[in-house]
XYZ file of N, CA, C and O in Angstrom:
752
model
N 123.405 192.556 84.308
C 124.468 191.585 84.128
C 124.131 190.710 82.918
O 123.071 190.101 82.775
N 125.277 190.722 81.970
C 124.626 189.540 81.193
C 124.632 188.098 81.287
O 125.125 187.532 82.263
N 124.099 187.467 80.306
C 123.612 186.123 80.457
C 125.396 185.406 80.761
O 125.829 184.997 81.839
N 126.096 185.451 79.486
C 127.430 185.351 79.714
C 128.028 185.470 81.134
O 128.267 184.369 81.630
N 128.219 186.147 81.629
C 129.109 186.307 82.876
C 128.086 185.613 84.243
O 128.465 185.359 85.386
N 126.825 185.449 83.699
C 125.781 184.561 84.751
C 126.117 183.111 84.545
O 126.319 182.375 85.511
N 126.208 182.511 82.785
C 126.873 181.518 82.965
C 128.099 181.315 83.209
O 128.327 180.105 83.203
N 129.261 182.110 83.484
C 130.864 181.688 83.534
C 130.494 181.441 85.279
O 130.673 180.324 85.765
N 130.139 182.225 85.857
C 130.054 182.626 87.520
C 129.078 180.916 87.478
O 129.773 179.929 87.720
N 127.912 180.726 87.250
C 127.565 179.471 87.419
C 128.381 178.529 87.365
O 128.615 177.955 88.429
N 129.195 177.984 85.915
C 130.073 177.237 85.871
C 131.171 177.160 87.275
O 131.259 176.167 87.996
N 132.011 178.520 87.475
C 133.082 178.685 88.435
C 132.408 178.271 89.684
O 133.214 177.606 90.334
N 131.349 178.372 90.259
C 130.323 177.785 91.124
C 130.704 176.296 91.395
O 131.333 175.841 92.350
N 130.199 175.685 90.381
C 129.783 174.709 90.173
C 131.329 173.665 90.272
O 131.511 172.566 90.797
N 132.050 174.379 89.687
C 133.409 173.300 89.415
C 134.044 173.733 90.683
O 134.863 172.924 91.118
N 133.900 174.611 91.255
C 134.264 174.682 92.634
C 133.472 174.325 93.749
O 133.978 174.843 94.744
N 132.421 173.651 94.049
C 131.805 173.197 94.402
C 132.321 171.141 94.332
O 132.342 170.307 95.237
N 132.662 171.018 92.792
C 132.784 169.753 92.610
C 134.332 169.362 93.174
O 134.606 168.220 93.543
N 135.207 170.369 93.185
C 136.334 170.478 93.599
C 136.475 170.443 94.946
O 137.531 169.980 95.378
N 135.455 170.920 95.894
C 135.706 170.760 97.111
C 135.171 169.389 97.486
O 135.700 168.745 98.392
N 134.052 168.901 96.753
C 133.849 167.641 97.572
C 134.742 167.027 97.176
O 134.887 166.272 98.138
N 135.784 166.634 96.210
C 136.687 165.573 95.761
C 137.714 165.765 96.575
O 138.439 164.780 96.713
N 138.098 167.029 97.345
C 139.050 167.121 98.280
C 138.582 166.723 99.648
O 139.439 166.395 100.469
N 137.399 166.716 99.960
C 137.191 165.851 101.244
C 136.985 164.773 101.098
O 137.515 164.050 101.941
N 136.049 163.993 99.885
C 136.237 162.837 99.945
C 137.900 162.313 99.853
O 138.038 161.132 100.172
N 138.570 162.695 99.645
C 140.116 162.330 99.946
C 140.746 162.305 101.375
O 141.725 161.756 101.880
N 139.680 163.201 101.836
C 140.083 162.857 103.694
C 139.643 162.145 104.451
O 140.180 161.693 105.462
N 137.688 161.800 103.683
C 136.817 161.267 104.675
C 135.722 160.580 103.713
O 135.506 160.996 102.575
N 135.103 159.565 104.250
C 134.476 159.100 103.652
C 133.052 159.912 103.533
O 132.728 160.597 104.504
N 132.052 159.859 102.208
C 131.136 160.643 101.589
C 130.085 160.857 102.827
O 129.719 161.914 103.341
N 129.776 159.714 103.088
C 128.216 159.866 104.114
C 128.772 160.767 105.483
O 128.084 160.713 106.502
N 129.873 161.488 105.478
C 130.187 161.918 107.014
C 131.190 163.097 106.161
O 132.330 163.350 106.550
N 130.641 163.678 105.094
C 130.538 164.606 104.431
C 129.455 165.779 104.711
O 128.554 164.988 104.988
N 128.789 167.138 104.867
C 128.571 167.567 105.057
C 128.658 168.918 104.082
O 129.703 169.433 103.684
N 127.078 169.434 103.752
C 127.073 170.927 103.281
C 128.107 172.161 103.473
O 128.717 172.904 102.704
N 127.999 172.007 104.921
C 128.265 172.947 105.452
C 130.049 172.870 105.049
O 130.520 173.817 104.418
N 130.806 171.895 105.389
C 132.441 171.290 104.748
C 132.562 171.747 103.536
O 133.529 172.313 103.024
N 131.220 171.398 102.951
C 131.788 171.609 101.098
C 131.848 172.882 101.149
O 132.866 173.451 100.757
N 130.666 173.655 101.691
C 130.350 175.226 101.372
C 131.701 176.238 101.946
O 132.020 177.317 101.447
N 132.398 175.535 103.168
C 133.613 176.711 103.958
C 134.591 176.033 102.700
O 135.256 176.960 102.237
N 134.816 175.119 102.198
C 136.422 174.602 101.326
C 135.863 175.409 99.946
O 136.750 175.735 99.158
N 134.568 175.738 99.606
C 134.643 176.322 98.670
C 134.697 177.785 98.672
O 135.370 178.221 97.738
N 134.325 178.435 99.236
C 134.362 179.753 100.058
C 133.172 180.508 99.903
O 133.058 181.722 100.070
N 132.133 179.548 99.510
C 130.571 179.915 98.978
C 129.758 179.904 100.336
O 130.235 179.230 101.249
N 128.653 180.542 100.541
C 127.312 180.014 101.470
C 126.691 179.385 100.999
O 126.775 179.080 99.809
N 125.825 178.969 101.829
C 125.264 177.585 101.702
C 123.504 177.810 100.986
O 122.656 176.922 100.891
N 123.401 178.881 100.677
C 121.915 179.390 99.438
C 122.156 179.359 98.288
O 121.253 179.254 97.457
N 123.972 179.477 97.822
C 124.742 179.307 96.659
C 124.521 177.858 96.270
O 124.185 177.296 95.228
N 124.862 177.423 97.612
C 124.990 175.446 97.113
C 123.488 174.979 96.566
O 123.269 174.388 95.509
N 122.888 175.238 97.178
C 121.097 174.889 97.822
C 120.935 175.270 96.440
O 120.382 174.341 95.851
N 121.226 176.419 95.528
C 120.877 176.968 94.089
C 121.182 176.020 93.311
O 120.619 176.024 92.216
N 122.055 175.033 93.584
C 122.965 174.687 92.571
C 122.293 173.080 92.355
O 121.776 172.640 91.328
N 122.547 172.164 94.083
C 122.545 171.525 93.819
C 121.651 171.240 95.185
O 121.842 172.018 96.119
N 120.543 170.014 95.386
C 119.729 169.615 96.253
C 120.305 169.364 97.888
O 119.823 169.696 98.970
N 121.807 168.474 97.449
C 122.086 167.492 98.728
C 123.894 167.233 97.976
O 124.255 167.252 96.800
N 124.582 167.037 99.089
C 125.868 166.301 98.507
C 125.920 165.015 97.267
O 126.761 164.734 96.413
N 124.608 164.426 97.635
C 124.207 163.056 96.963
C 124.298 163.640 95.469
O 124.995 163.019 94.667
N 123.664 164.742 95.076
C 123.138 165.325 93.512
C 124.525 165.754 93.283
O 124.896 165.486 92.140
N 125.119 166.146 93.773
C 126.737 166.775 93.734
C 127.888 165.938 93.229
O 128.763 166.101 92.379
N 127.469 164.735 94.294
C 128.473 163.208 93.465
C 127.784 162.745 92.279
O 128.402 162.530 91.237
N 126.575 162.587 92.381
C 126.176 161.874 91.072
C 126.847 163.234 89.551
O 127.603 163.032 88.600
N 126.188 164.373 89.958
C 126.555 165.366 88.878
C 128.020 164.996 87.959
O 128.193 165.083 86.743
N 129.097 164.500 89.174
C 130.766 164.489 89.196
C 130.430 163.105 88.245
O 130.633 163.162 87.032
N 129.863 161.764 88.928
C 129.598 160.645 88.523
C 128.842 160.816 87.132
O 129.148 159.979 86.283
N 128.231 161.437 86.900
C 127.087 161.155 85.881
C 128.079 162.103 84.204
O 127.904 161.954 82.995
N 128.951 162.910 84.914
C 130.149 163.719 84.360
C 130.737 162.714 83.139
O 130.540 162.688 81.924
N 131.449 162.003 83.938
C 132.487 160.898 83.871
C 131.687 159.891 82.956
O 132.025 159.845 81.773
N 130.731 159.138 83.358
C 130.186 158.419 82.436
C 129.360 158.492 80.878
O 129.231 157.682 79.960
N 128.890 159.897 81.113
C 128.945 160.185 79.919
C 129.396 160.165 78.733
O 128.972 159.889 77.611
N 130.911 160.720 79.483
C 132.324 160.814 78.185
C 132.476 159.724 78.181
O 132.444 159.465 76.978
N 132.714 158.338 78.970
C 132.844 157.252 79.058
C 131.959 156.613 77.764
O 132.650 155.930 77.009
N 130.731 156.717 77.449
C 129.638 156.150 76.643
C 130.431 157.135 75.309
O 130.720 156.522 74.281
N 130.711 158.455 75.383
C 130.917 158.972 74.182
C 132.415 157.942 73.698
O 132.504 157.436 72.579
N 133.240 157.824 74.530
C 134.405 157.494 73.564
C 133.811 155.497 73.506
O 133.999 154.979 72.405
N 133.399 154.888 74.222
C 133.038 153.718 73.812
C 132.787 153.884 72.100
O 133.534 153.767 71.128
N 131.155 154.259 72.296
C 130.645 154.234 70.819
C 130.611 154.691 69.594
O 129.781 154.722 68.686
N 132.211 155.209 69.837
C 133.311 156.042 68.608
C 133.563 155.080 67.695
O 133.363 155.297 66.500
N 134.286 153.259 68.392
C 134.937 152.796 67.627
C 134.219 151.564 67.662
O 133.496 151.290 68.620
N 134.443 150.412 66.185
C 134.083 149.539 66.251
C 134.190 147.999 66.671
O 134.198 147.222 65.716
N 134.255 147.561 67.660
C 134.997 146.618 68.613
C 135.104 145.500 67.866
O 135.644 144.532 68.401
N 134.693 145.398 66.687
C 134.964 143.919 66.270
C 136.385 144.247 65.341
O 136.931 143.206 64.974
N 137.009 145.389 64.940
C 138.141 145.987 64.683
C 139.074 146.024 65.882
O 139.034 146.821 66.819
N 140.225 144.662 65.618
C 141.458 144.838 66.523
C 141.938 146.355 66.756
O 142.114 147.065 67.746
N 142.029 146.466 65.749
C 142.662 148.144 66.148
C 141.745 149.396 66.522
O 142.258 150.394 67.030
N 141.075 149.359 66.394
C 139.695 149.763 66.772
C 139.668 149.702 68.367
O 139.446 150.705 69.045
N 139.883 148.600 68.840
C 139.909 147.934 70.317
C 140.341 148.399 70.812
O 140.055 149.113 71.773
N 141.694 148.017 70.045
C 142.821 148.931 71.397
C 143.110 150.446 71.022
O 143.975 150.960 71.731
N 142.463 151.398 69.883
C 142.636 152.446 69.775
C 141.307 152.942 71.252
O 141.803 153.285 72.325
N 140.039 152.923 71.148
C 139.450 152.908 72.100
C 140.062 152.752 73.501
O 140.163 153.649 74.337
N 140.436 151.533 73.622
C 140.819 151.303 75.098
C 142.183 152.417 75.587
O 142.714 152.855 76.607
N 142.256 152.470 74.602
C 144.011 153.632 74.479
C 143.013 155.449 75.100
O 143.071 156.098 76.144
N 142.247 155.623 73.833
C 141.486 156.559 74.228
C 140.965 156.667 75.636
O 141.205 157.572 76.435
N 140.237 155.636 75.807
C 139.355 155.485 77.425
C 140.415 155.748 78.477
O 140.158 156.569 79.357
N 141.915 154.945 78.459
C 142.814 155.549 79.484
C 143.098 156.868 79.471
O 142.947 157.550 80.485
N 143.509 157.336 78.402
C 143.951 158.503 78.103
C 143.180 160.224 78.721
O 143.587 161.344 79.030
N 141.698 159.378 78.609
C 140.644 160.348 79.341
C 141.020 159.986 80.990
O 141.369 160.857 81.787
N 140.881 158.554 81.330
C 141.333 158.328 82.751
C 142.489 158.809 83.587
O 142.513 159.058 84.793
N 143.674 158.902 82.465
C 144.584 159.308 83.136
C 144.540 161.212 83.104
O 145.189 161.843 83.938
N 143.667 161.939 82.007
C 143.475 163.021 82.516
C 142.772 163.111 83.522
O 142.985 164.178 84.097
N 141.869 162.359 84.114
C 140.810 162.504 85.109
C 141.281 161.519 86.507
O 140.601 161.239 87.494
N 142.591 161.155 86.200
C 143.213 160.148 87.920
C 142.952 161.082 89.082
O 142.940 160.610 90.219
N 142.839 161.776 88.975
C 142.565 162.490 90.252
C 141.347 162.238 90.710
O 141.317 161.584 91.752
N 139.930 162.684 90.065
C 139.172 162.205 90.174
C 138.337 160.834 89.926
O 137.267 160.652 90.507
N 138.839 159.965 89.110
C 138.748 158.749 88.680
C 139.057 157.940 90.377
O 138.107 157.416 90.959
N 140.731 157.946 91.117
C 140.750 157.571 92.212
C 140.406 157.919 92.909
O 140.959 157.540 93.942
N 139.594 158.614 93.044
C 139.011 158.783 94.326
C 137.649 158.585 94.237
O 137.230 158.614 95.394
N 136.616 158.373 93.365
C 135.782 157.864 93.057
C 135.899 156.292 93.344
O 135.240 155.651 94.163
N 137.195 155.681 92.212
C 136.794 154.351 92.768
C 137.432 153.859 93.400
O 137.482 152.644 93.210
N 138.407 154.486 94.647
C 139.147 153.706 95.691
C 138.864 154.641 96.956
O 138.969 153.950 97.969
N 138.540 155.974 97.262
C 138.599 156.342 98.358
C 137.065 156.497 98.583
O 136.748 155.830 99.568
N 136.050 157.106 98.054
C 135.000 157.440 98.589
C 134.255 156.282 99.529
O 133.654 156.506 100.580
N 134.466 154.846 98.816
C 134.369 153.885 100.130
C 132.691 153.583 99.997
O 132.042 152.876 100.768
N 132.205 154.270 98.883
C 130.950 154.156 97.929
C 131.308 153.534 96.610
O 132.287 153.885 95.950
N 129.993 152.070 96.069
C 130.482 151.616 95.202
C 129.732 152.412 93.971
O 130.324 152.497 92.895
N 128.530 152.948 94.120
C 127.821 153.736 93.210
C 128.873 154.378 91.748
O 128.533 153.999 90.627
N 129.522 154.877 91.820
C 130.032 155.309 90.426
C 131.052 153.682 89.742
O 131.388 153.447 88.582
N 131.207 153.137 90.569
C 131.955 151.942 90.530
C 130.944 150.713 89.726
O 131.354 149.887 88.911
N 129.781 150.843 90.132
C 128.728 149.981 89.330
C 128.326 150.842 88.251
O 127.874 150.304 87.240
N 128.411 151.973 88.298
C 127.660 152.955 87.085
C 128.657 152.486 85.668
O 128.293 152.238 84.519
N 130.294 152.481 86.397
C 131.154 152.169 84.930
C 130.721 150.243 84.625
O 130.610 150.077 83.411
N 130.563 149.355 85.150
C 130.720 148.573 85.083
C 129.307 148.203 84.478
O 129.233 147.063 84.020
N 128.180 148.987 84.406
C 126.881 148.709 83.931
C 127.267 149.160 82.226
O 127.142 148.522 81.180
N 127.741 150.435 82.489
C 127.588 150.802 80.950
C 128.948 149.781 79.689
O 128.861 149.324 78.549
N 129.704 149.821 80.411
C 130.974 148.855 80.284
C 130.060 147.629 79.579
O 130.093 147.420 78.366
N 129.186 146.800 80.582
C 128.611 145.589 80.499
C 127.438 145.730 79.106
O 127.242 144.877 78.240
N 126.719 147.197 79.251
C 125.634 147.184 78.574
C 126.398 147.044 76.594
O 125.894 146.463 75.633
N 127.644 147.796 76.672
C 127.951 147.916 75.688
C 128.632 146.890 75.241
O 128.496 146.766 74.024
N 129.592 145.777 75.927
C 129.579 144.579 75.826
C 128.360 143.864 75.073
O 128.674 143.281 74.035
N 127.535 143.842 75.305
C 126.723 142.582 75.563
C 125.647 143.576 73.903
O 125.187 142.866 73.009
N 125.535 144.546 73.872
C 125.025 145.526 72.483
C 125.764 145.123 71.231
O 125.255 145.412 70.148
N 127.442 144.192 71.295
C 128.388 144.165 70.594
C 127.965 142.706 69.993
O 128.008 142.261 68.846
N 127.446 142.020 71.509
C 127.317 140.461 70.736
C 126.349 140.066 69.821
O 125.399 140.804 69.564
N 126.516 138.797 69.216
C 125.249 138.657 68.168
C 124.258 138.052 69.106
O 124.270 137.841 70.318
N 123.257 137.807 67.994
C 121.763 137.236 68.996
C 122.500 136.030 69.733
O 122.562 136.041 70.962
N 123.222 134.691 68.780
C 123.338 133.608 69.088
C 124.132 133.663 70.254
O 123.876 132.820 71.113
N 125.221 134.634 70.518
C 126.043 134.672 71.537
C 125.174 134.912 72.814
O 125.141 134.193 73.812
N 124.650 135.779 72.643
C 123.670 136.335 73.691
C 122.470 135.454 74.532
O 121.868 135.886 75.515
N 122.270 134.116 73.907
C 121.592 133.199 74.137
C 121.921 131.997 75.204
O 121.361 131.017 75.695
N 123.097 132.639 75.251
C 123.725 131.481 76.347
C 124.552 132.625 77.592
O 124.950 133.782 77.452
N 124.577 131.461 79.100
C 124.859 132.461 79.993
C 126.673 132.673 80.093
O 127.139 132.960 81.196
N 127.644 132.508 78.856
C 128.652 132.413 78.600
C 129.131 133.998 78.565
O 129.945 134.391 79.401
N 128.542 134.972 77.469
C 128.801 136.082 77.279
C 128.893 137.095 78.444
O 129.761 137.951 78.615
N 128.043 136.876 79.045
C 127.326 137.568 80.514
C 129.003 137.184 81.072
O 129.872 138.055 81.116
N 129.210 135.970 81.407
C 130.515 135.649 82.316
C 131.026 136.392 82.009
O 131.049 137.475 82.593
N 131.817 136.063 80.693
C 132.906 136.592 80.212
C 133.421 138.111 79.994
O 134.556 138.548 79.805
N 131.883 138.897 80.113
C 131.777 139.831 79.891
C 132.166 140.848 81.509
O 132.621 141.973 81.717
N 131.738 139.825 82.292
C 131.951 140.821 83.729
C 133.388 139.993 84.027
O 133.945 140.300 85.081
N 133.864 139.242 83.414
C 135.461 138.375 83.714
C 135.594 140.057 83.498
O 135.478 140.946 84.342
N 135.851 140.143 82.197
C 136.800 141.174 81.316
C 136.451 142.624 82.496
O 137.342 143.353 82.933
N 135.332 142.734 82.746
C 135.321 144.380 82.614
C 135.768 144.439 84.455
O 136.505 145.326 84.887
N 135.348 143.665 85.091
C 135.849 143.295 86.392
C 137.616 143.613 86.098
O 138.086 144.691 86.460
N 138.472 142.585 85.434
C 139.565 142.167 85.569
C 140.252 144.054 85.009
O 141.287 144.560 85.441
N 139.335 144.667 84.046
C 139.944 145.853 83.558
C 140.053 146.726 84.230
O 141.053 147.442 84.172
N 138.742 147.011 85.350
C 138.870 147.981 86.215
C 139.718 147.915 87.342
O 140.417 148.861 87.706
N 139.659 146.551 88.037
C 140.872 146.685 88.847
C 142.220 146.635 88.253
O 143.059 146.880 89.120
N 142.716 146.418 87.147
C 143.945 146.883 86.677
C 144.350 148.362 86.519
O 145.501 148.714 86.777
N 143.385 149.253 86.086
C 143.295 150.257 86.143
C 142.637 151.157 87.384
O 142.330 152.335 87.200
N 142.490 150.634 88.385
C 142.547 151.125 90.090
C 144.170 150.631 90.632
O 144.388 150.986 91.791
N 145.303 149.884 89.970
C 146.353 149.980 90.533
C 146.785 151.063 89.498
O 147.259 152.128 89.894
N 146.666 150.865 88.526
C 147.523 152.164 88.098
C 147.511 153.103 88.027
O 148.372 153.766 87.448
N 146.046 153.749 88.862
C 145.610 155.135 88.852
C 146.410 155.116 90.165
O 147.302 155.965 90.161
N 146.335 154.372 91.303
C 146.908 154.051 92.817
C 148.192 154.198 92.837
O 148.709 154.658 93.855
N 149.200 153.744 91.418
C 150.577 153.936 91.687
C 150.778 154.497 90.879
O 151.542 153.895 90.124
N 150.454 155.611 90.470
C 151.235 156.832 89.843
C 151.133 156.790 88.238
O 151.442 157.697 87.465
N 150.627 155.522 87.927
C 150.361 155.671 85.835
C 151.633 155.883 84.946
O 151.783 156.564 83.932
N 152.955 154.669 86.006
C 153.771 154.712 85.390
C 153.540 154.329 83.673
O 153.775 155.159 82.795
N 153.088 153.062 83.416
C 153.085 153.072 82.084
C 152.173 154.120 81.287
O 151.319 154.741 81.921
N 152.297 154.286 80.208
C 151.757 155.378 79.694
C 150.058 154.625 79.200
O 149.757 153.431 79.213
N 149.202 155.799 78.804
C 148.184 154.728 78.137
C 147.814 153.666 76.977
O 147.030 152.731 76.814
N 148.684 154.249 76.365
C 149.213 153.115 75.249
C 149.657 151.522 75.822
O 149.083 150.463 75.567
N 151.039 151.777 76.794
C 150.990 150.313 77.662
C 149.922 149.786 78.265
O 149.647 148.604 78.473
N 149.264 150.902 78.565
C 148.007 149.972 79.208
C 147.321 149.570 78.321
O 146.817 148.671 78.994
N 146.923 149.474 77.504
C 145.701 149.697 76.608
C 146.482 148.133 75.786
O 145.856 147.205 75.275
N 147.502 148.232 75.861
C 147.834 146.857 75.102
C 148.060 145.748 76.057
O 147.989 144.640 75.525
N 148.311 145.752 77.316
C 148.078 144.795 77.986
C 146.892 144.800 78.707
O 146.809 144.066 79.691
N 145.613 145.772 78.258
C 144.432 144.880 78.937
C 143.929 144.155 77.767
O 143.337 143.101 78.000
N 144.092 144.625 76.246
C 143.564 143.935 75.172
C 144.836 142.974 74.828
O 145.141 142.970 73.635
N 145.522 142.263 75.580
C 146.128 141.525 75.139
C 145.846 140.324 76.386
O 146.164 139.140 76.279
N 145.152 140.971 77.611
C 145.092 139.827 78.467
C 143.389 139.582 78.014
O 142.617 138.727 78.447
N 143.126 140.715 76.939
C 141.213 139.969 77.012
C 141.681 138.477 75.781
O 141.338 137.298 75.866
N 142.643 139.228 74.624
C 142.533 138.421 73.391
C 143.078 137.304 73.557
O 142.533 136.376 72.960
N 144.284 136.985 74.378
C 145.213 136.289 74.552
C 145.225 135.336 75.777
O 145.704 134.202 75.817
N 144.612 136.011 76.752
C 145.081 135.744 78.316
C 146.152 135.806 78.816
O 147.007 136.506 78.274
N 146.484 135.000 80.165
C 147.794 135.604 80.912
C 148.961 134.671 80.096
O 150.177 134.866 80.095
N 148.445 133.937 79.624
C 149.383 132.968 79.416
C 149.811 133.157 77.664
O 150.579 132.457 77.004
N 149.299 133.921 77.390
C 149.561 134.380 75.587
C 150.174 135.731 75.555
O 150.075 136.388 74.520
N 150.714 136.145 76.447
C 151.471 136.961 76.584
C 152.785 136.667 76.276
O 153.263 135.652 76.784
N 153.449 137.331 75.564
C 154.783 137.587 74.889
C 155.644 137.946 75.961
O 156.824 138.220 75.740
């Protein structure tokens, strides 16, 4: 067999594997999740899984550790002290979210685990706070402001993954950088 068709069959494994836990975590919460659940929804045995991956735990993080990645890649594309820059980014970052609402909500509203939920909000924060100058950074102001913003962004974007993503990502992307630049009250 070649290497090729060992990696496609791994991959198809693997994304079916990640596919079944995202469909039970949609029924049930993670810790009352089970091998054996993932292994019958995927239609694999359970020496397949055991190959792949340690425990359900390595399985979410894999999904989690997925997501944040691309997350860090499109952050440190653009340059945040560029208005347009800002909201081209933040436009981008939905745009990946709203390809990934499926899994995005259910990560951060059903699994009922905050783990991938602090993972965005660390790297979110780390890259915040990488942006400021020394002097900013010297006082415990930035830190606030910094978990105001990324706090206030994610739950805006847990209702709109929750109700369907009527506005497109562009709307979003201009009213979260218009409630960071402006606030509620500088809104047009």
């Amino acid at each position: 067999m070649t290497s090729e068709k060992l990696d496609r069959r791994k991959k198809y494994t693997r994304m079916v594997l990640k596919d079944s836990l995202l469909k039970l975590l949609k029924q049930k919460t993670f810790s009352s999740i089970t091998v054996k659940e993932i292994c019958e929804l995927a239609d694999i045995n359970r020496s397949t899984f055991y190959a792949h991956y340690q425990d359900p735990f390595q399985l979410l993080e894999t999904i989690e550790d997925e997501i944040i990645a691309d997350m860090r890649k499109y952050l440190h594309t653009y340059n945040l002290q560029e208005k347009e820059d800002a909201l081209r980014m933040t436009e981008k970052l939905i745009q990946y979210f709203s390809a990934k609402h499926e899994e995005l909500q259910i990560l951060l509203n059903k699994s009922g685990e905050l783990s991938f939920e602090r993972k965005v909000r660390h790297v979110a924060e780390q890259f915040m706070m990488n942006k400021m100058t020394s002097e900013e950074k010297n006082t415990h102001l930035p830190e606030y402001v910094s978990k105001f913003i990324i706090s206030g962004s994610i739950e805006v974007l847990k209702i709109w993954l929750s109700e369907g993503r009527s506005e497109s990502p562009k709307e979003m992307a201009e009213l979260i950088n218009n409630l960071i630049n402006h606030g509620i009250y500088g809104q047009a």
